[in-house]
CSV table of C-alpha atoms in Angstrom, one decimal:
chain,number,residue,atom,x,y,z
L,1,MET,CA,212.1,15.8,169.7
L,2,LYS,CA,212.7,18.9,167.0
L,3,GLY,CA,209.6,20.5,169.1
L,4,LYS,CA,211.6,20.0,172.3
L,5,LYS,CA,214.6,21.1,171.1
L,6,LEU,CA,213.1,24.3,169.7
L,7,LEU,CA,211.2,24.9,173.0
L,8,ASP,CA,214.4,24.0,175.0
L,9,ASP,CA,216.5,26.4,172.8
L,10,ASP,CA,213.9,29.1,173.6
L,11,GLU,CA,214.0,28.8,177.4
L,12,GLU,CA,217.6,28.9,177.4
L,13,PHE,CA,217.1,32.2,175.5
L,14,LEU,CA,214.9,33.5,177.7
L,15,ARG,CA,217.3,32.5,180.6
L,16,SER,CA,220.0,34.0,179.3
L,17,LYS,CA,218.5,37.3,178.2
L,18,SER,CA,217.0,37.4,181.7
L,19,GLN,CA,220.7,37.2,183.4
L,20,MET,CA,222.6,39.8,181.1
L,21,ASP,CA,219.9,42.4,182.1
L,22,VAL,CA,220.7,41.8,185.9
L,23,PHE,CA,223.1,44.5,187.1
L,24,PRO,CA,224.0,43.5,190.8
L,25,LYS,CA,225.3,47.0,191.3
L,26,TRP,CA,222.7,48.8,190.1
L,27,GLN,CA,219.3,49.6,192.1
L,28,GLU,CA,216.3,51.6,190.4
L,29,LEU,CA,214.6,53.7,193.3
L,30,LYS,CA,210.7,54.0,193.9
L,31,PRO,CA,209.9,57.2,195.8
L,32,LEU,CA,207.1,57.2,197.6
L,33,GLY,CA,204.1,59.3,197.2
L,34,LYS,CA,203.7,61.4,194.2
L,35,ASN,CA,206.9,61.8,191.7
L,36,ILE,CA,208.0,65.3,190.4
L,37,HIS,CA,207.8,66.6,186.7
L,38,ARG,CA,210.3,64.3,184.2
L,39,ARG,CA,213.0,66.6,183.0
L,40,SER,CA,216.3,67.1,181.8
L,41,TYR,CA,219.4,69.7,181.8
L,42,HIS,CA,218.1,70.8,185.4
L,43,SER,CA,220.6,71.1,188.5
L,44,CYS,CA,221.1,68.8,191.0
L,45,VAL,CA,223.5,69.1,194.6
L,46,ALA,CA,223.6,67.2,197.2
L,47,HIS,CA,223.9,68.8,200.9
L,48,GLU,CA,223.1,66.9,204.1
L,49,ASN,CA,221.8,63.8,203.0
L,50,TYR,CA,219.5,65.3,200.5
L,51,LEU,CA,219.5,66.2,197.0
L,52,TYR,CA,218.3,69.2,195.7
L,53,VAL,CA,216.9,69.6,192.5
L,54,TYR,CA,216.0,73.0,190.3
L,55,GLY,CA,214.4,73.8,187.2
L,56,GLY,CA,215.1,71.4,184.2
L,57,TYR,CA,213.1,70.8,180.9
L,58,GLU,CA,210.4,68.8,179.6
L,59,THR,CA,208.9,69.2,176.0
L,60,ASN,CA,205.7,69.5,177.4
L,61,GLU,CA,205.9,71.6,180.2
L,62,GLY,CA,208.8,73.6,178.8
L,63,ILE,CA,211.2,75.6,180.6
L,64,LEU,CA,210.6,73.8,184.6
L,65,SER,CA,211.0,76.5,187.5
L,66,ASP,CA,210.6,74.2,190.5
L,67,PHE,CA,212.7,73.6,193.2
L,68,CYS,CA,212.9,70.0,195.2
L,69,ARG,CA,214.5,68.0,197.6
L,70,ILE,CA,214.6,63.8,198.6
L,71,PRO,CA,216.3,62.4,201.1
L,72,SER,CA,219.5,60.2,200.6
L,73,PRO,CA,218.3,56.9,199.7
L,74,VAL,CA,221.0,55.7,202.6
L,75,SER,CA,219.3,58.0,205.1
L,76,PRO,CA,216.6,56.7,207.8
L,77,LYS,CA,214.0,59.1,206.2
L,78,SER,CA,211.5,58.4,204.0
L,79,PHE,CA,212.1,58.2,200.2
L,80,CYS,CA,209.9,61.3,199.0
L,81,TRP,CA,209.7,64.6,197.4
L,82,THR,CA,209.3,67.7,198.7
L,83,ILE,CA,208.2,70.9,196.7
L,84,LEU,CA,210.3,73.7,198.7
L,85,MET,CA,208.7,77.5,198.7
L,86,LYS,CA,211.1,79.9,197.1
L,87,LYS,CA,211.1,82.2,199.4
L,88,ALA,CA,213.4,85.9,199.2
L,89,ALA,CA,215.4,87.4,202.0
L,90,GLY,CA,213.7,90.5,201.0
L,91,ASP,CA,210.0,91.8,201.0
L,92,ASN,CA,210.0,91.9,197.0
L,93,ALA,CA,209.5,87.9,197.0
L,94,GLN,CA,208.9,87.6,193.3
L,95,ASP,CA,211.7,89.8,192.4
L,96,GLN,CA,214.0,87.9,194.5
L,97,VAL,CA,214.1,84.3,193.5
L,98,PRO,CA,214.9,82.6,190.3
L,99,GLY,CA,212.2,81.8,188.0
L,100,PRO,CA,212.4,78.9,184.9
L,101,LEU,CA,215.9,77.6,184.3
L,102,ARG,CA,217.1,74.6,182.2
L,103,ASN,CA,221.1,74.6,180.9
L,104,HIS,CA,222.1,75.9,184.4
L,105,THR,CA,224.7,74.5,187.0
L,106,ALA,CA,225.0,74.5,190.8
L,107,VAL,CA,227.7,74.3,193.6
L,108,VAL,CA,227.3,74.0,197.4
L,109,HIS,CA,230.1,75.7,199.4
L,110,GLN,CA,229.3,75.6,203.3
L,111,ASN,CA,225.5,76.3,204.0
L,112,LYS,CA,224.9,77.7,200.5
L,113,MET,CA,224.0,76.8,196.9
L,114,TYR,CA,224.9,79.1,194.3
L,115,ILE,CA,223.0,78.7,190.6
L,116,PHE,CA,224.8,80.1,187.7
L,117,GLY,CA,223.6,80.9,183.9
L,118,GLY,CA,221.7,79.0,182.0
L,119,LYS,CA,218.0,79.7,180.2
L,120,GLU,CA,215.3,81.5,181.4
L,121,ASN,CA,213.4,81.8,178.0
L,122,LEU,CA,213.7,80.1,175.1
L,123,MET,CA,215.8,83.4,173.3
L,124,SER,CA,218.7,83.7,175.0
L,125,PRO,CA,221.1,82.7,178.4
L,126,THR,CA,221.2,85.0,181.3
L,127,ALA,CA,224.5,85.8,183.6
L,128,ARG,CA,222.7,86.1,186.8
L,129,LEU,CA,223.7,84.5,190.0
L,130,TRP,CA,221.3,82.7,192.6
L,131,ILE,CA,222.2,82.0,196.1
L,132,TYR,CA,220.0,79.5,198.3
L,133,ASP,CA,220.5,79.6,201.7
L,134,PHE,CA,220.0,76.0,203.0
L,135,GLN,CA,219.9,77.4,206.8
L,136,GLU,CA,217.6,80.1,205.9
L,137,GLU,CA,215.8,78.8,203.2
L,138,VAL,CA,215.7,81.7,201.2
L,139,PHE,CA,217.2,83.1,197.9
L,140,VAL,CA,219.3,86.0,197.7
L,141,GLU,CA,220.3,87.6,194.0
L,142,GLY,CA,224.4,87.4,193.8
L,143,LYS,CA,226.7,89.5,191.7
L,144,GLU,CA,225.8,89.1,187.7
L,145,CYS,CA,228.8,87.8,185.9
L,146,ILE,CA,230.1,91.1,184.2
L,147,ILE,CA,233.3,91.4,183.0
L,148,ASP,CA,235.4,94.1,181.4
L,149,GLY,CA,232.0,95.7,181.0
L,150,LYS,CA,229.9,92.7,179.2
L,151,LYS,CA,227.4,90.6,180.5
L,152,MET,CA,228.8,86.2,180.5
L,153,ALA,CA,225.7,85.4,179.4
L,154,VAL,CA,225.9,82.2,179.1
L,155,GLU,CA,224.0,77.7,179.2
L,156,GLY,CA,225.4,74.3,178.7
L,157,HIS,CA,228.4,75.4,180.7
L,158,GLN,CA,229.8,73.4,183.9
L,159,SER,CA,230.6,74.5,187.2
L,160,CYS,CA,232.8,73.4,190.1
L,161,LEU,CA,234.1,74.1,193.3
L,162,TRP,CA,237.4,74.4,194.1
L,163,ASN,CA,237.7,74.6,197.7
L,164,GLU,CA,241.3,75.2,198.1
L,165,GLN,CA,240.9,79.1,196.6
L,166,GLN,CA,237.2,79.0,197.6
L,167,TYR,CA,236.3,79.4,194.0
L,168,MET,CA,233.2,78.3,191.8
L,169,VAL,CA,235.3,77.6,188.3
L,170,VAL,CA,232.8,77.8,185.1
L,171,PHE,CA,234.3,76.3,182.2
L,172,GLY,CA,233.0,76.3,178.5
L,173,GLY,CA,229.3,76.7,177.3
L,174,PHE,CA,227.1,79.1,174.9
L,175,TYR,CA,227.9,82.6,175.1
L,176,SER,CA,225.4,85.2,173.9
L,177,ASP,CA,227.9,87.1,172.3
L,178,THR,CA,230.4,84.9,171.3
L,179,GLY,CA,229.2,81.6,170.9
L,180,TYR,CA,230.9,78.2,171.9
L,181,ARG,CA,234.0,79.2,173.9
L,182,SER,CA,236.3,77.3,175.9
L,183,SER,CA,236.8,79.8,178.8
L,184,ILE,CA,237.2,79.4,182.2
L,185,LEU,CA,235.5,82.0,184.8
L,186,PHE,CA,236.5,82.3,188.4
L,187,TYR,CA,233.3,83.6,191.0
L,188,ASP,CA,235.6,84.4,194.8
L,189,LEU,CA,233.0,83.2,197.0
L,190,GLN,CA,234.3,85.4,199.8
L,191,LYS,CA,234.9,88.2,197.7
L,192,GLU,CA,232.3,88.0,195.4
L,193,VAL,CA,234.3,88.8,192.3
L,194,TRP,CA,234.2,87.3,189.1
L,195,SER,CA,237.2,86.8,186.7
L,196,MET,CA,238.1,85.5,183.5
L,197,ILE,CA,241.1,83.8,183.5
L,198,PHE,CA,241.1,81.7,180.4
L,199,LYS,CA,239.8,83.4,177.2
L,200,GLY,CA,239.6,80.6,174.8
L,201,ASP,CA,237.7,82.2,171.9
L,202,ASN,CA,239.9,80.8,169.4
L,203,ASN,CA,240.3,77.9,167.8
L,204,SER,CA,244.4,76.1,169.0
L,205,ALA,CA,245.5,72.7,169.4
L,206,GLN,CA,247.0,73.6,172.7
L,207,PHE,CA,243.4,73.8,174.5
L,208,PRO,CA,240.0,72.6,173.8
L,209,LYS,CA,237.8,73.9,170.8
L,210,GLY,CA,234.8,75.9,172.3
L,211,ARG,CA,232.2,73.7,173.1
L,212,ALA,CA,229.0,72.8,175.5
L,213,GLU,CA,227.9,70.1,177.3
L,214,ALA,CA,231.2,68.6,178.2
L,215,GLY,CA,232.0,66.7,181.3
L,216,VAL,CA,233.7,68.8,183.6
L,217,THR,CA,235.3,67.6,187.3
L,218,LEU,CA,238.2,68.8,189.2
L,219,ILE,CA,240.4,67.2,191.5
L,220,GLY,CA,243.0,69.4,193.5
L,221,ASN,CA,244.1,72.0,191.3
L,222,GLN,CA,243.3,69.9,188.4
L,223,LEU,CA,240.2,70.7,186.1
L,224,TYR,CA,239.4,67.8,183.7
L,225,VAL,CA,237.2,68.3,180.8
L,226,TYR,CA,235.8,65.1,178.3
L,227,GLY,CA,233.7,66.3,175.4
L,228,GLY,CA,231.4,68.0,174.5
L,229,CYS,CA,229.5,69.8,171.4
L,230,ASN,CA,229.4,72.9,169.3
L,231,TYR,CA,227.5,73.6,166.1
L,232,GLU,CA,230.1,71.6,163.9
L,233,SER,CA,230.7,68.1,165.7
L,234,ARG,CA,230.5,66.1,169.3
L,235,PHE,CA,233.8,65.2,170.9
L,236,GLY,CA,236.1,62.5,172.2
L,237,ASP,CA,238.9,64.3,173.6
L,238,PHE,CA,240.1,64.6,177.4
L,239,TRP,CA,241.7,67.6,178.7
L,240,LYS,CA,243.1,69.2,182.0
L,241,PHE,CA,243.4,72.3,183.2
L,242,ASP,CA,246.2,73.5,186.1
L,243,LEU,CA,244.1,76.0,187.7
L,244,GLU,CA,247.8,77.3,189.6
L,245,ASN,CA,250.0,77.5,186.6
L,246,ARG,CA,246.8,77.8,184.2
L,247,GLN,CA,248.1,75.6,181.4
L,248,TRP,CA,245.8,72.9,179.5
L,249,GLY,CA,247.3,69.5,178.6
L,250,LEU,CA,245.6,66.5,176.5
L,251,ILE,CA,245.4,63.4,177.7
L,252,VAL,CA,246.1,60.8,175.2
L,253,THR,CA,244.6,57.2,175.9
L,254,GLU,CA,244.6,53.6,174.5
L,255,LYS,CA,241.1,53.2,174.9
L,256,SER,CA,238.4,55.7,175.5
L,257,PRO,CA,234.5,56.0,175.9
L,258,GLY,CA,234.3,58.2,172.5
L,259,THR,CA,232.8,60.9,171.1
L,260,ARG,CA,229.7,62.2,173.4
L,261,SER,CA,228.0,65.4,174.7
L,262,SER,CA,226.0,65.9,178.0
L,263,THR,CA,227.8,63.1,180.0
L,264,SER,CA,228.5,63.2,183.6
L,265,LEU,CA,231.9,63.2,185.1
L,266,LEU,CA,232.6,62.4,189.1
L,267,VAL,CA,235.2,62.0,190.8
L,268,HIS,CA,235.3,58.9,193.5
L,269,PRO,CA,238.5,57.4,195.4
L,270,GLN,CA,238.8,55.0,192.5
L,271,GLY,CA,239.4,57.2,190.0
L,272,ILE,CA,237.2,60.1,187.5
L,273,MET,CA,233.8,58.2,186.8
L,274,LEU,CA,232.1,58.9,183.5
L,275,PHE,CA,228.1,57.8,182.9
L,276,GLY,CA,226.3,57.9,179.5
L,277,GLY,CA,225.6,60.9,177.3
L,278,ILE,CA,224.7,61.2,173.9
L,279,HIS,CA,227.0,59.7,170.9
L,280,ASP,CA,224.8,60.9,168.0
L,281,ILE,CA,221.4,61.6,167.1
L,282,THR,CA,218.9,58.9,168.8
L,283,HIS,CA,222.3,57.1,170.3
L,284,GLU,CA,222.2,58.1,173.7
L,285,LYS,CA,224.2,55.9,175.7
L,286,ASN,CA,224.1,54.5,179.2
L,287,ASP,CA,227.4,52.9,179.4
L,288,LEU,CA,230.0,53.5,182.9
L,289,TRP,CA,234.1,54.1,182.7
L,290,LEU,CA,236.5,54.6,185.1
L,291,TYR,CA,239.8,56.7,184.5
L,292,ARG,CA,242.8,55.5,186.6
L,293,GLY,CA,246.3,55.1,186.3
L,294,ASN,CA,246.6,56.9,182.7
L,295,GLU,CA,243.7,54.8,181.5
L,296,TRP,CA,240.0,54.4,180.6
L,297,ILE,CA,238.5,51.1,182.1
L,298,GLN,CA,234.9,50.5,180.9
L,299,LEU,CA,233.0,49.0,183.8
L,300,GLU,CA,229.9,48.0,182.2
L,301,GLU,CA,229.5,48.6,178.7
L,302,ASP,CA,226.3,50.4,176.5
L,303,THR,CA,223.0,48.3,176.2
L,304,SER,CA,221.2,51.2,174.2
L,305,ARG,CA,221.5,49.2,170.5
L,306,ARG,CA,220.5,45.9,172.4
L,307,GLN,CA,217.5,47.8,174.0
L,308,VAL,CA,216.4,49.3,170.9
L,309,ALA,CA,216.5,46.0,169.4
L,310,ASP,CA,214.5,44.0,172.2
L,311,GLU,CA,212.1,46.7,171.5
L,312,MET,CA,211.9,46.2,167.6
L,313,LEU,CA,210.9,42.5,168.2
L,314,ASN,CA,208.1,42.9,170.8
L,315,GLU,CA,206.6,45.7,168.3
L,316,SER,CA,207.1,42.4,165.9
L,317,ALA,CA,205.0,40.7,168.1
L,318,PHE,CA,202.5,43.4,168.7
L,319,ASP,CA,202.1,43.8,165.5
L,320,LYS,CA,200.8,40.7,164.6
L,321,ALA,CA,198.6,40.9,167.2
L,322,SER,CA,197.2,44.1,166.7
L,323,GLN,CA,196.8,43.4,162.5
L,324,ALA,CA,194.3,40.3,163.8
L,325,ARG,CA,191.2,42.0,163.5
L,326,PRO,CA,187.8,40.4,164.1
L,327,GLN,CA,185.9,38.9,160.9
L,328,LYS,CA,182.8,41.2,160.3
L,329,LYS,CA,179.6,39.1,160.2
L,330,GLU,CA,177.8,38.2,156.7
L,331,LYS,CA,173.9,38.8,156.9
L,332,GLY,CA,172.4,35.7,157.7
L,333,LYS,CA,175.2,34.2,159.0
L,334,ASN,CA,176.4,33.8,162.7
L,335,GLU,CA,179.4,32.6,162.6
L,336,PRO,CA,181.8,32.7,165.6
L,337,ARG,CA,185.1,35.7,165.4
L,338,SER,CA,187.9,34.5,165.0
L,339,PHE,CA,190.9,36.3,166.8
L,340,LEU,CA,194.5,35.6,166.4
L,341,LEU,CA,196.0,36.1,169.7
L,342,LEU,CA,199.9,36.3,170.7
L,343,ASP,CA,199.6,32.8,172.6
L,344,ASP,CA,198.7,31.2,169.7
L,345,GLU,CA,202.3,31.7,167.8
L,346,GLN,CA,204.3,32.1,171.4
L,347,LYS,CA,206.9,29.7,170.4
L,348,ASN,CA,207.3,30.8,167.0
L,349,SER,CA,207.9,34.0,167.8
L,350,LEU,CA,210.2,33.5,170.8
L,351,HIS,CA,212.5,31.6,167.9
L,352,GLN,CA,212.6,34.4,165.9
L,353,ARG,CA,213.5,36.9,168.7
L,354,ARG,CA,216.1,34.7,168.9
L,355,ASN,CA,217.5,34.2,165.4
L,356,SER,CA,217.0,38.4,165.4
L,357,VAL,CA,218.8,39.0,168.1
L,358,LYS,CA,221.6,36.8,166.8
L,359,ASN,CA,221.7,38.7,163.5
L,360,LEU,CA,221.7,41.9,165.3
L,361,ASP,CA,224.6,41.3,167.1
L,362,GLN,CA,226.7,40.7,163.9
L,363,LYS,CA,229.1,43.6,162.8
L,364,GLN,CA,227.7,45.9,159.8
L,365,PRO,CA,229.1,48.4,158.2
L,366,THR,CA,228.6,51.5,159.8
L,367,ASP,CA,226.6,53.5,156.9
L,368,THR,CA,224.1,50.4,156.5
L,369,ASN,CA,223.9,50.1,160.4
L,370,ASN,CA,222.7,54.0,161.0
L,371,ASN,CA,220.1,53.5,158.1
L,372,PHE,CA,218.9,50.3,159.6
L,373,GLN,CA,218.4,52.0,162.9
L,374,LEU,CA,217.1,55.5,161.1
L,375,ASN,CA,214.9,53.1,158.8
L,376,SER,CA,213.8,51.0,162.3
L,377,MET,CA,212.7,53.8,163.7
L,378,ASP,CA,210.1,55.3,161.2
L,379,GLU,CA,208.6,51.9,160.8
L,380,LEU,CA,208.2,51.4,164.7
L,381,LYS,CA,206.2,55.0,164.4
L,382,LYS,CA,204.1,54.0,161.7
L,383,LYS,CA,203.1,50.6,162.9
L,384,ARG,CA,202.0,52.3,166.3
L,385,LEU,CA,199.5,54.4,164.7
L,386,GLN,CA,198.3,51.9,162.4
L,387,GLN,CA,198.1,49.6,165.9
L,388,LYS,CA,196.0,52.3,167.4
L,389,LYS,CA,193.8,52.8,164.3
L,390,ASN,CA,193.2,49.3,164.5
L,391,GLN,CA,192.1,48.6,167.9
L,392,MET,CA,189.9,51.9,168.0
L,393,LEU,CA,188.4,50.2,164.6
L,394,ALA,CA,187.9,47.0,166.6
L,395,GLU,CA,186.2,48.2,169.6
L,396,PHE,CA,183.4,48.7,167.8
L,397,GLU,CA,182.9,45.1,166.1
L,398,MET,CA,182.9,43.5,169.5
L,399,ASN,CA,180.8,42.9,172.6
L,400,GLU,CA,182.1,43.1,175.9
L,401,GLU,CA,183.2,39.7,176.4
L,402,GLU,CA,185.4,39.9,173.1
L,403,LYS,CA,186.8,43.2,173.9
L,404,SER,CA,188.3,41.6,177.0
L,405,LYS,CA,189.7,38.9,175.0
L,406,PHE,CA,191.1,41.2,172.9
L,407,ARG,CA,192.5,43.6,175.2
L,408,SER,CA,194.4,40.7,177.5
L,409,SER,CA,196.1,40.3,173.9
L,410,SER,CA,198.0,43.5,174.4
L,411,PRO,CA,201.9,43.0,174.4
L,412,THR,CA,202.2,45.9,176.5
L,413,THR,CA,200.1,44.2,179.4
L,414,ASP,CA,201.6,41.0,178.5
L,415,GLN,CA,205.1,42.6,179.0
L,416,ILE,CA,204.1,44.0,182.1
L,417,LYS,CA,202.9,40.6,183.2
L,418,ASN,CA,205.4,38.6,182.1
L,419,SER,CA,208.4,41.1,183.9
L,420,ILE,CA,206.4,40.9,186.8
L,421,SER,CA,206.8,37.1,186.6
L,422,VAL,CA,210.1,36.7,185.7
L,423,ILE,CA,211.4,39.0,188.5
L,424,THR,CA,208.9,37.9,191.4
L,425,ASN,CA,210.1,34.4,190.6
L,426,GLN,CA,213.7,34.8,190.3
L,427,GLU,CA,215.9,33.5,192.9
L,428,LYS,CA,218.1,35.7,195.0
L,429,GLN,CA,220.8,33.5,194.1
L,430,GLY,CA,223.1,34.3,190.7
L,431,GLY,CA,222.8,38.0,190.9
L,432,GLN,CA,219.3,38.5,189.7
L,433,ARG,CA,216.7,41.0,189.8
L,434,LYS,CA,214.5,41.1,192.9
L,435,ILE,CA,212.1,43.7,194.3
L,436,GLN,CA,212.2,45.5,197.4
L,437,SER,CA,208.7,46.7,198.0
L,438,PRO,CA,207.0,48.6,201.2
L,439,THR,CA,203.7,46.9,200.5
L,440,GLY,CA,202.5,45.6,204.0
L,441,LYS,CA,205.0,46.9,205.8
L,442,LYS,CA,204.1,49.7,208.2
L,443,ASN,CA,207.1,51.5,208.3
L,444,ALA,CA,208.2,51.4,204.9
L,445,ILE,CA,210.5,54.4,203.8
L,446,GLN,CA,211.8,52.9,200.7
L,447,ALA,CA,211.3,50.9,197.5
L,448,SER,CA,213.0,49.6,195.2
L,449,LEU,CA,214.1,47.5,192.5
L,450,SER,CA,217.5,45.7,192.2
L,451,GLY,CA,219.7,44.9,189.2
L,452,LYS,CA,218.0,47.2,186.8
L,453,LYS,CA,220.0,49.9,184.9
L,454,PRO,CA,219.2,53.1,183.7
L,455,CYS,CA,218.5,53.3,179.9
L,456,ALA,CA,220.3,55.0,177.8
L,457,ARG,CA,220.2,59.2,178.2
L,458,ASP,CA,222.0,62.5,178.0
L,459,GLY,CA,220.8,65.7,180.1
L,460,HIS,CA,220.9,63.8,183.2
L,461,SER,CA,222.4,64.7,186.9
L,462,ALA,CA,225.0,62.1,188.3
L,463,ILE,CA,226.4,62.6,191.9
L,464,VAL,CA,228.6,60.5,194.4
L,465,MET,CA,227.5,60.3,197.9
L,466,GLY,CA,229.8,58.0,199.3
L,467,ASP,CA,230.2,54.9,198.3
L,468,ILE,CA,227.2,55.2,196.0
L,469,MET,CA,226.4,56.9,192.4
L,470,ILE,CA,222.8,58.6,192.2
L,471,VAL,CA,221.6,59.1,188.8
L,472,PHE,CA,218.3,61.5,188.3
L,473,GLY,CA,216.5,62.2,185.1
L,474,GLY,CA,217.6,63.0,181.6
L,475,ASP,CA,216.1,62.3,178.4
L,476,ARG,CA,216.4,59.9,174.8
L,477,ASN,CA,214.8,60.7,172.0
L,478,LEU,CA,213.3,64.0,173.7
L,479,MET,CA,211.3,62.0,176.1
L,480,SER,CA,212.3,62.6,179.6
L,481,PHE,CA,212.8,61.1,182.9
L,482,ASN,CA,212.2,61.7,186.5
L,483,ASP,CA,213.8,57.9,187.6
L,484,ILE,CA,216.2,57.8,190.5
L,485,TYR,CA,218.8,54.9,190.2
L,486,MET,CA,221.7,53.9,192.7
L,487,TYR,CA,225.2,52.7,191.9
L,488,SER,CA,227.0,51.1,194.5
L,489,PHE,CA,230.5,51.0,194.2
L,490,ASN,CA,231.2,48.7,197.2
L,491,GLN,CA,228.5,45.9,195.5
L,492,LYS,CA,230.1,42.8,194.1
């Protein structure tokens, strides 16, 4: 009876965990064909049912310079990436196209895309402006941002389009000459003239402190700014700036998303949407918030801490399997080699995971919790390194049959198998995940995984296109992504 009770508890835990990981409004979109480089701190815009991505940064590749596009997931076109050739309007093609860029911005006005600022190398930002004509498919170098004889070279800023006055509005960032600022620049798209309407070069309680990587969006003539960071700290304040009266106002709410930078702030008919960002070192987020009626409403909670806990528990099970190395033969004996496979203690490990997750969910003091997280990450790195060494040593002591047995006990393989089994065996009812794959279809245009939410990240891009929101790329703990997710506002 006790064993049966334990098994029932484990099954109930797995069932509840599976349902807990399903997010009906989210889908992971799988591009057909070859994917593009992983990246963060790129630019992404939408134009005529296409998403255009330029540049970005990846740890191994460095600053990227490629220019790509992919159809909207709701369009009838095949969902695959296309690498666009960078052509110039003049004869000097190499001098008239942008090169590597990161931490830049891009906006679309009529049939043109305006790329401004960012870092062309690891040393300093730029003040250059690039204009891409979607019809002619060529780049033209625009007017460099020079105000009062000084180049406004900036990175980590945010840009919005003020349609009513046909201005590109640039907020904040890190300037090469003055550091972090909360200044506001205007670029007149018709007259091609730069101007600064707010300096923001000193500290005052009447306007935001100098910052970069803030979440910025524009509704009517009101510019909204959330969070950001500078040398000293990250921010969780919420401001609005009247572009006509040129006045700042601090928005105070009872509840807020908290301190973060590199977040996405988007406009939707329901209100202002906020997704993801980084709260602290190694603490990126994937929560979703809505600002409406002078209050923040949390639509989805942050699952990043639970994901870390799950990874730790999986690594604990992996450790048991990898530590079980074959016993060496003694001379004169032909005893069979023994293995400790993961399946041998499956029930016990399930029971331990269930209890461990409960313990992790309990509230702990902040300092203890932070130390626990940092120590756990260090331990995981050490364990992974040791596991690789053990497995390499074991390869020399086993024949092919035993190698296949040992490899089958890899928790990575088991985890993939279990994930596929769980996903494919789940029923459509109950809002559980289901795979929509083009395999076997003659005219397949897209593959997706329903119910899967993007992991915690910052440096990503997010765009609202009608009734959907698209999230692409970003990074977590210096590991960049090239995945694409779709959030359906009307999905229940």
